[in-house]
């Protein structure tokens, strides 16, 4: 098998690159043979040269350096099993045949426990992390070497911004200073028993072979925050007297990763060689490295969280749409649009009438790969059933009376683009069956035709009805519902995002002010309060109509409460809302007139409506808007 690079950490993790060329460049620039999408990598970071059977790596004056087995290099011959790190990416160089799988997770042994003899070290006893303790120690060659090692490691890991790559780099550095045969780093989540990330390395067998760690030991180190050293191995009744016992760890070190009094995980090192014994100096050094590495891990986690949030915000900012709203509910809608737009999946948009379902559909189309192709909107409730079939699928000449020529259907007109089917629940059963065939086979038949027409379209449907209820009642095909409901997006009604009402009102005021050639500076606080109190059964469309009316009929530079439809002024003012004395007096007068009429009619709403000279339905609406139900119930009239 030819030599190859296996990505074991970073954005290319899991990828395999064959070294078949004489030279292979690696870096952030797309023209490189291996393009690493990593801001910590240089444009052209390093190059691997092939000379016969010799493979060498050359750093190309990169900003963050190229590391082989955690050692910064300028030029270096590669050997089988070498780890190459650039930025946050880690590659494994394999020159011999073998597995190319990713690192296996650490395996936790349930039955192995710590022997009675061992050395423990708590955080306050780690010498290298307490300068006052170091000052009292006599200068020795070992002390100078350990401090130099800690300085080198702190500088090397300080620039790594990937948690996964940091684990691999750290394992390599630990192997350079501790005579361990195997090592593992385990990171935990919110619960100490839940491991969210693990990196393991066996010096003899490579990264694809798991390292065994005692669960009892790991839980104790994490729970108590204590570092443990033992040269008597682990005790296990199941392993005693077996061949596996000879292969178990003879000497081991396990230390916690603690940053800001928070346990992040642990470092585990062991060896089976009886001639190798870890010392208290090894324990002190590994504990000090863990103290430095823990902050690096926490920083890398924060960078990854910020990167994820940054990408999410960038997606929202770059999202093209014509919707107005900054509420959390609309933020969820924008996020979902950004996620589903690049796909080809069928979308079902649900929501009350007037919420802006078509705007959502257009936003999905505008941000999809089909943005340059047609967007065709069809209202299934606005066209009669006989015409809708021809409108959707087209017809052949002579298919029916008046069909004097062949006509393409709207599905064909939208070829390569998006079809938006509004009020999908209004389709007749026959058209539901034909639309199901379109979704399944991506083809349709003209009315009166016999030759299928292939279609390349994306379908977005919308409804203001409860389709599951329509399915149960037999008004909508269940199989069509499942075909449409691949991704369901619900547009919230205006009453569930009231914080957007002032923003929408000002937007419509500016829009219709310009259209009517009338200068509108804004909306008065009293008018905003009236808009905020209303329940908006017609949602954004009703708000738009109300603001347009106010712009047309208003006479001042600001939209005032009296410019709004009378319906909005009938709603009681909430506590703390400012309302003019005039409008408050009008509301009180209406309440009293209604109460008197209902009392005079002895609770008969039809008679009360006659007395007031209004329609009974309007009287019921007044009772609801003026919040008179409680008063009428107390009076025993309702």
mmCIF file of N, CA and C in Angstrom, residues 415-503:
data_model
loop_
_atom_site.group_PDB
_atom_site.id
_atom_site.type_symbol
_atom_site.label_atom_id
_atom_site.label_comp_id
_atom_site.label_asym_id
_atom_site.label_seq_id
_atom_site.Cartn_x
_atom_site.Cartn_y
_atom_site.Cartn_z
ATOM 1 N N UNK A 415 -39.569 25.326 -14.015
ATOM 2 C CA UNK A 415 -38.484 24.365 -14.227
ATOM 3 C C UNK A 415 -37.145 24.927 -13.726
ATOM 4 N N UNK A 416 -36.495 24.149 -12.879
ATOM 5 C CA UNK A 416 -35.218 24.552 -12.302
ATOM 6 C C UNK A 416 -35.348 25.418 -11.074
ATOM 7 N N UNK A 417 -36.584 25.892 -10.772
ATOM 8 C CA UNK A 417 -36.788 26.803 -9.651
ATOM 9 C C UNK A 417 -37.671 26.220 -8.572
ATOM 10 N N UNK A 418 -38.532 27.077 -8.026
ATOM 11 C CA UNK A 418 -39.355 26.711 -6.872
ATOM 12 C C UNK A 418 -40.818 26.990 -7.154
ATOM 13 N N UNK A 419 -41.676 26.055 -6.760
ATOM 14 C CA UNK A 419 -43.131 26.236 -6.847
ATOM 15 C C UNK A 419 -43.668 26.390 -5.433
ATOM 16 N N UNK A 420 -44.416 27.481 -5.210
ATOM 17 C CA UNK A 420 -45.023 27.718 -3.905
ATOM 18 C C UNK A 420 -46.528 27.505 -4.025
ATOM 19 N N UNK A 421 -47.024 26.500 -3.336
ATOM 20 C CA UNK A 421 -48.454 26.153 -3.360
ATOM 21 C C UNK A 421 -49.093 26.642 -2.070
ATOM 22 N N UNK A 422 -49.756 27.810 -2.153
ATOM 23 C CA UNK A 422 -50.408 28.365 -0.974
ATOM 24 C C UNK A 422 -51.798 27.747 -0.818
ATOM 25 N N UNK A 423 -52.257 27.673 0.431
ATOM 26 C CA UNK A 423 -53.562 27.075 0.750
ATOM 27 C C UNK A 423 -53.659 25.669 0.162
ATOM 28 N N UNK A 424 -52.656 24.835 0.444
ATOM 29 C CA UNK A 424 -52.576 23.493 -0.132
ATOM 30 C C UNK A 424 -53.750 22.626 0.321
ATOM 31 N N UNK A 425 -54.325 22.935 1.477
ATOM 32 C CA UNK A 425 -55.429 22.120 1.990
ATOM 33 C C UNK A 425 -56.698 22.260 1.150
ATOM 34 N N UNK A 426 -56.750 23.266 0.258
ATOM 35 C CA UNK A 426 -57.936 23.490 -0.568
ATOM 36 C C UNK A 426 -57.931 22.633 -1.836
ATOM 37 N N UNK A 427 -56.870 21.877 -2.083
ATOM 38 C CA UNK A 427 -56.822 21.023 -3.275
ATOM 39 C C UNK A 427 -57.882 19.933 -3.200
ATOM 40 N N UNK A 428 -58.481 19.636 -4.327
ATOM 41 C CA UNK A 428 -59.464 18.552 -4.386
ATOM 42 C C UNK A 428 -58.757 17.204 -4.284
ATOM 43 N N UNK A 429 -59.469 16.146 -3.909
ATOM 44 C CA UNK A 429 -58.842 14.822 -3.810
ATOM 45 C C UNK A 429 -58.163 14.390 -5.105
ATOM 46 N N UNK A 430 -58.751 14.699 -6.262
ATOM 47 C CA UNK A 430 -58.150 14.298 -7.532
ATOM 48 C C UNK A 430 -56.807 15.002 -7.733
ATOM 49 N N UNK A 431 -56.764 16.316 -7.462
ATOM 50 C CA UNK A 431 -55.516 17.053 -7.635
ATOM 51 C C UNK A 431 -54.485 16.669 -6.579
ATOM 52 N N UNK A 432 -54.948 16.278 -5.393
ATOM 53 C CA UNK A 432 -54.023 15.786 -4.373
ATOM 54 C C UNK A 432 -53.289 14.546 -4.875
ATOM 55 N N UNK A 433 -54.025 13.646 -5.545
ATOM 56 C CA UNK A 433 -53.415 12.421 -6.079
ATOM 57 C C UNK A 433 -52.408 12.763 -7.169
ATOM 58 N N UNK A 434 -52.729 13.730 -8.026
ATOM 59 C CA UNK A 434 -51.809 14.100 -9.097
ATOM 60 C C UNK A 434 -50.565 14.800 -8.547
ATOM 61 N N UNK A 435 -50.755 15.638 -7.518
ATOM 62 C CA UNK A 435 -49.600 16.305 -6.914
ATOM 63 C C UNK A 435 -48.697 15.280 -6.222
ATOM 64 N N UNK A 436 -49.293 14.259 -5.629
ATOM 65 C CA UNK A 436 -48.503 13.201 -5.001
ATOM 66 C C UNK A 436 -47.594 12.533 -6.029
ATOM 67 N N UNK A 437 -48.108 12.306 -7.235
ATOM 68 C CA UNK A 437 -47.290 11.704 -8.293
ATOM 69 C C UNK A 437 -46.137 12.630 -8.680
ATOM 70 N N UNK A 438 -46.418 13.940 -8.710
ATOM 71 C CA UNK A 438 -45.357 14.902 -9.033
ATOM 72 C C UNK A 438 -44.236 14.816 -8.001
ATOM 73 N N UNK A 439 -44.600 14.744 -6.729
ATOM 74 C CA UNK A 439 -43.588 14.688 -5.671
ATOM 75 C C UNK A 439 -42.822 13.365 -5.683
ATOM 76 N N UNK A 440 -43.499 12.284 -6.049
ATOM 77 C CA UNK A 440 -42.851 10.976 -6.038
ATOM 78 C C UNK A 440 -42.003 10.741 -7.282
ATOM 79 N N UNK A 441 -42.543 11.062 -8.456
ATOM 80 C CA UNK A 441 -41.897 10.716 -9.720
ATOM 81 C C UNK A 441 -41.192 11.895 -10.384
ATOM 82 N N UNK A 442 -41.450 13.106 -9.895
ATOM 83 C CA UNK A 442 -40.911 14.316 -10.506
ATOM 84 C C UNK A 442 -41.283 14.408 -11.985
ATOM 85 N N UNK A 443 -42.530 14.109 -12.271
ATOM 86 C CA UNK A 443 -43.055 14.233 -13.621
ATOM 87 C C UNK A 443 -44.559 14.457 -13.530
ATOM 88 N N UNK A 444 -45.144 15.012 -14.600
ATOM 89 C CA UNK A 444 -46.579 15.258 -14.631
ATOM 90 C C UNK A 444 -47.112 14.999 -16.031
ATOM 91 N N UNK A 445 -48.429 14.965 -16.157
ATOM 92 C CA UNK A 445 -49.104 14.794 -17.442
ATOM 93 C C UNK A 445 -49.938 16.028 -17.735
ATOM 94 N N UNK A 446 -49.846 16.521 -18.971
ATOM 95 C CA UNK A 446 -50.755 17.581 -19.388
ATOM 96 C C UNK A 446 -52.191 17.066 -19.359
ATOM 97 N N UNK A 447 -53.152 17.971 -19.133
ATOM 98 C CA UNK A 447 -54.563 17.600 -19.278
ATOM 99 C C UNK A 447 -54.789 17.224 -20.744
ATOM 100 N N UNK A 448 -55.255 15.990 -20.967
ATOM 101 C CA UNK A 448 -55.449 15.491 -22.319
ATOM 102 C C UNK A 448 -54.185 14.943 -22.952
ATOM 103 N N UNK A 449 -53.095 14.880 -22.203
ATOM 104 C CA UNK A 449 -51.827 14.376 -22.734
ATOM 105 C C UNK A 449 -51.564 12.949 -22.330
ATOM 106 N N UNK A 450 -50.614 12.302 -23.008
ATOM 107 C CA UNK A 450 -50.238 10.917 -22.704
ATOM 108 C C UNK A 450 -48.749 10.772 -22.423
ATOM 109 N N UNK A 451 -47.964 11.793 -22.721
ATOM 110 C CA UNK A 451 -46.506 11.713 -22.545
ATOM 111 C C UNK A 451 -46.104 12.444 -21.270
ATOM 112 N N UNK A 452 -45.429 11.739 -20.337
ATOM 113 C CA UNK A 452 -45.014 12.397 -19.086
ATOM 114 C C UNK A 452 -44.011 13.519 -19.366
ATOM 115 N N UNK A 453 -44.108 14.554 -18.585
ATOM 116 C CA UNK A 453 -43.189 15.696 -18.674
ATOM 117 C C UNK A 453 -42.309 15.695 -17.424
ATOM 118 N N UNK A 454 -41.000 15.566 -17.650
ATOM 119 C CA UNK A 454 -40.076 15.535 -16.523
ATOM 120 C C UNK A 454 -39.954 16.924 -15.884
ATOM 121 N N UNK A 455 -39.835 16.945 -14.554
ATOM 122 C CA UNK A 455 -39.789 18.208 -13.822
ATOM 123 C C UNK A 455 -38.585 18.254 -12.890
ATOM 124 N N UNK A 456 -37.922 19.397 -12.882
ATOM 125 C CA UNK A 456 -36.855 19.655 -11.910
ATOM 126 C C UNK A 456 -37.271 20.879 -11.107
ATOM 127 N N UNK A 457 -38.037 20.655 -10.055
ATOM 128 C CA UNK A 457 -38.572 21.759 -9.258
ATOM 129 C C UNK A 457 -38.449 21.413 -7.774
ATOM 130 N N UNK A 458 -38.490 22.472 -6.972
ATOM 131 C CA UNK A 458 -38.610 22.286 -5.528
ATOM 132 C C UNK A 458 -39.989 22.780 -5.121
ATOM 133 N N UNK A 459 -40.676 22.012 -4.312
ATOM 134 C CA UNK A 459 -42.044 22.352 -3.909
ATOM 135 C C UNK A 459 -42.041 22.853 -2.467
ATOM 136 N N UNK A 460 -42.638 24.024 -2.286
ATOM 137 C CA UNK A 460 -42.894 24.575 -0.951
ATOM 138 C C UNK A 460 -44.394 24.785 -0.842
ATOM 139 N N UNK A 461 -45.013 24.172 0.152
ATOM 140 C CA UNK A 461 -46.461 24.287 0.350
ATOM 141 C C UNK A 461 -46.739 25.064 1.629
ATOM 142 N N UNK A 462 -47.913 25.669 1.682
ATOM 143 C CA UNK A 462 -48.297 26.437 2.869
ATOM 144 C C UNK A 462 -49.769 26.226 3.160
ATOM 145 N N UNK A 463 -50.128 26.320 4.427
ATOM 146 C CA UNK A 463 -51.531 26.169 4.825
ATOM 147 C C UNK A 463 -51.769 26.888 6.138
ATOM 148 N N UNK A 464 -53.004 27.378 6.306
ATOM 149 C CA UNK A 464 -53.389 27.940 7.600
ATOM 150 C C UNK A 464 -54.315 26.982 8.357
ATOM 151 N N UNK A 465 -54.461 25.766 7.838
ATOM 152 C CA UNK A 465 -55.305 24.764 8.477
ATOM 153 C C UNK A 465 -54.457 23.733 9.210
ATOM 154 N N UNK A 466 -55.099 22.991 10.089
ATOM 155 C CA UNK A 466 -54.443 21.912 10.818
ATOM 156 C C UNK A 466 -54.507 20.656 9.952
ATOM 157 N N UNK A 467 -53.440 20.381 9.205
ATOM 158 C CA UNK A 467 -53.462 19.255 8.263
ATOM 159 C C UNK A 467 -53.640 17.903 8.945
ATOM 160 N N UNK A 468 -53.017 17.627 10.109
ATOM 161 C CA UNK A 468 -53.277 16.334 10.758
ATOM 162 C C UNK A 468 -54.764 16.113 11.041
ATOM 163 N N UNK A 469 -55.480 17.192 11.418
ATOM 164 C CA UNK A 469 -56.923 17.062 11.634
ATOM 165 C C UNK A 469 -57.627 16.786 10.314
ATOM 166 N N UNK A 470 -57.207 17.475 9.244
ATOM 167 C CA UNK A 470 -57.800 17.247 7.922
ATOM 168 C C UNK A 470 -57.550 15.818 7.451
ATOM 169 N N UNK A 471 -56.390 15.256 7.792
ATOM 170 C CA UNK A 471 -56.093 13.867 7.430
ATOM 171 C C UNK A 471 -57.022 12.922 8.176
ATOM 172 N N UNK A 472 -57.216 13.161 9.482
ATOM 173 C CA UNK A 472 -58.104 12.294 10.279
ATOM 174 C C UNK A 472 -59.541 12.375 9.791
ATOM 175 N N UNK A 473 -59.937 13.545 9.336
ATOM 176 C CA UNK A 473 -61.319 13.712 8.859
ATOM 177 C C UNK A 473 -61.486 13.282 7.407
ATOM 178 N N UNK A 474 -60.401 12.845 6.754
ATOM 179 C CA UNK A 474 -60.492 12.354 5.387
ATOM 180 C C UNK A 474 -60.521 13.436 4.334
ATOM 181 N N UNK A 475 -60.231 14.681 4.701
ATOM 182 C CA UNK A 475 -60.247 15.777 3.730
ATOM 183 C C UNK A 475 -58.903 15.959 3.034
ATOM 184 N N UNK A 476 -57.864 15.317 3.561
ATOM 185 C CA UNK A 476 -56.527 15.456 2.965
ATOM 186 C C UNK A 476 -55.836 14.103 3.000
ATOM 187 N N UNK A 477 -55.170 13.776 1.881
ATOM 188 C CA UNK A 477 -54.519 12.464 1.780
ATOM 189 C C UNK A 477 -53.361 12.356 2.770
ATOM 190 N N UNK A 478 -53.319 11.232 3.480
ATOM 191 C CA UNK A 478 -52.262 11.032 4.456
ATOM 192 C C UNK A 478 -50.901 10.908 3.780
ATOM 193 N N UNK A 479 -50.840 10.165 2.643
ATOM 194 C CA UNK A 479 -49.553 9.976 1.978
ATOM 195 C C UNK A 479 -49.030 11.294 1.410
ATOM 196 N N UNK A 480 -49.910 12.162 0.941
ATOM 197 C CA UNK A 480 -49.476 13.473 0.446
ATOM 198 C C UNK A 480 -48.974 14.331 1.612
ATOM 199 N N UNK A 481 -49.648 14.250 2.741
ATOM 200 C CA UNK A 481 -49.204 15.010 3.922
ATOM 201 C C UNK A 481 -47.782 14.612 4.318
ATOM 202 N N UNK A 482 -47.496 13.301 4.322
ATOM 203 C CA UNK A 482 -46.154 12.849 4.672
ATOM 204 C C UNK A 482 -45.119 13.324 3.648
ATOM 205 N N UNK A 483 -45.516 13.365 2.369
ATOM 206 C CA UNK A 483 -44.601 13.832 1.319
ATOM 207 C C UNK A 483 -44.298 15.320 1.467
ATOM 208 N N UNK A 484 -45.316 16.082 1.860
ATOM 209 C CA UNK A 484 -45.117 17.520 2.015
ATOM 210 C C UNK A 484 -44.384 17.874 3.306
ATOM 211 N N UNK A 485 -44.635 17.096 4.333
ATOM 212 C CA UNK A 485 -44.135 17.419 5.674
ATOM 213 C C UNK A 485 -42.720 16.866 5.904
ATOM 214 N N UNK A 486 -41.830 17.026 4.911
ATOM 215 C CA UNK A 486 -40.430 16.613 5.108
ATOM 216 C C UNK A 486 -39.783 17.529 6.139
ATOM 217 N N UNK A 487 -39.926 18.839 5.936
ATOM 218 C CA UNK A 487 -39.503 19.838 6.917
ATOM 219 C C UNK A 487 -40.684 20.769 7.143
ATOM 220 N N UNK A 488 -41.085 20.934 8.387
ATOM 221 C CA UNK A 488 -42.217 21.798 8.712
ATOM 222 C C UNK A 488 -41.713 23.061 9.399
ATOM 223 N N UNK A 489 -42.146 24.203 8.910
ATOM 224 C CA UNK A 489 -41.742 25.495 9.458
ATOM 225 C C UNK A 489 -43.003 26.262 9.831
ATOM 226 N N UNK A 490 -43.103 26.655 11.088
ATOM 227 C CA UNK A 490 -44.289 27.362 11.565
ATOM 228 C C UNK A 490 -43.978 28.845 11.744
ATOM 229 N N UNK A 491 -44.790 29.693 11.101
ATOM 230 C CA UNK A 491 -44.623 31.143 11.230
ATOM 231 C C UNK A 491 -45.485 31.603 12.397
ATOM 232 N N UNK A 492 -44.914 32.250 13.400
ATOM 233 C CA UNK A 492 -45.692 32.622 14.592
ATOM 234 C C UNK A 492 -46.687 33.732 14.295
ATOM 235 N N UNK A 493 -47.860 33.710 14.936
ATOM 236 C CA UNK A 493 -48.814 34.812 14.779
ATOM 237 C C UNK A 493 -48.274 36.071 15.447
ATOM 238 N N UNK A 494 -48.816 37.201 15.077
ATOM 239 C CA UNK A 494 -48.302 38.482 15.563
ATOM 240 C C UNK A 494 -48.470 38.629 17.068
ATOM 241 N N UNK A 495 -49.522 38.059 17.635
ATOM 242 C CA UNK A 495 -49.746 38.188 19.078
ATOM 243 C C UNK A 495 -48.684 37.443 19.889
ATOM 244 N N UNK A 496 -47.944 36.526 19.252
ATOM 245 C CA UNK A 496 -46.883 35.797 19.948
ATOM 246 C C UNK A 496 -45.517 36.448 19.748
ATOM 247 N N UNK A 497 -45.487 37.558 19.037
ATOM 248 C CA UNK A 497 -44.235 38.314 18.887
ATOM 249 C C UNK A 497 -44.557 39.811 18.910
ATOM 250 N N UNK A 498 -45.193 40.221 20.006
ATOM 251 C CA UNK A 498 -45.665 41.600 20.124
ATOM 252 C C UNK A 498 -44.516 42.606 20.092
ATOM 253 N N UNK A 499 -43.312 42.183 20.469
ATOM 254 C CA UNK A 499 -42.188 43.112 20.442
ATOM 255 C C UNK A 499 -41.857 43.583 19.036
ATOM 256 N N UNK A 500 -42.373 42.867 18.015
ATOM 257 C CA UNK A 500 -42.129 43.276 16.626
ATOM 258 C C UNK A 500 -43.169 44.279 16.118
ATOM 259 N N UNK A 501 -44.253 44.498 16.879
ATOM 260 C CA UNK A 501 -45.337 45.367 16.396
ATOM 261 C C UNK A 501 -44.852 46.788 16.140
ATOM 262 N N UNK A 502 -44.126 47.453 17.072
ATOM 263 C CA UNK A 502 -43.646 48.812 16.766
ATOM 264 C C UNK A 502 -42.733 48.855 15.545
ATOM 265 N N UNK A 503 -41.873 47.857 15.411
ATOM 266 C CA UNK A 503 -40.952 47.815 14.274
ATOM 267 C C UNK A 503 -41.720 47.681 12.964
#
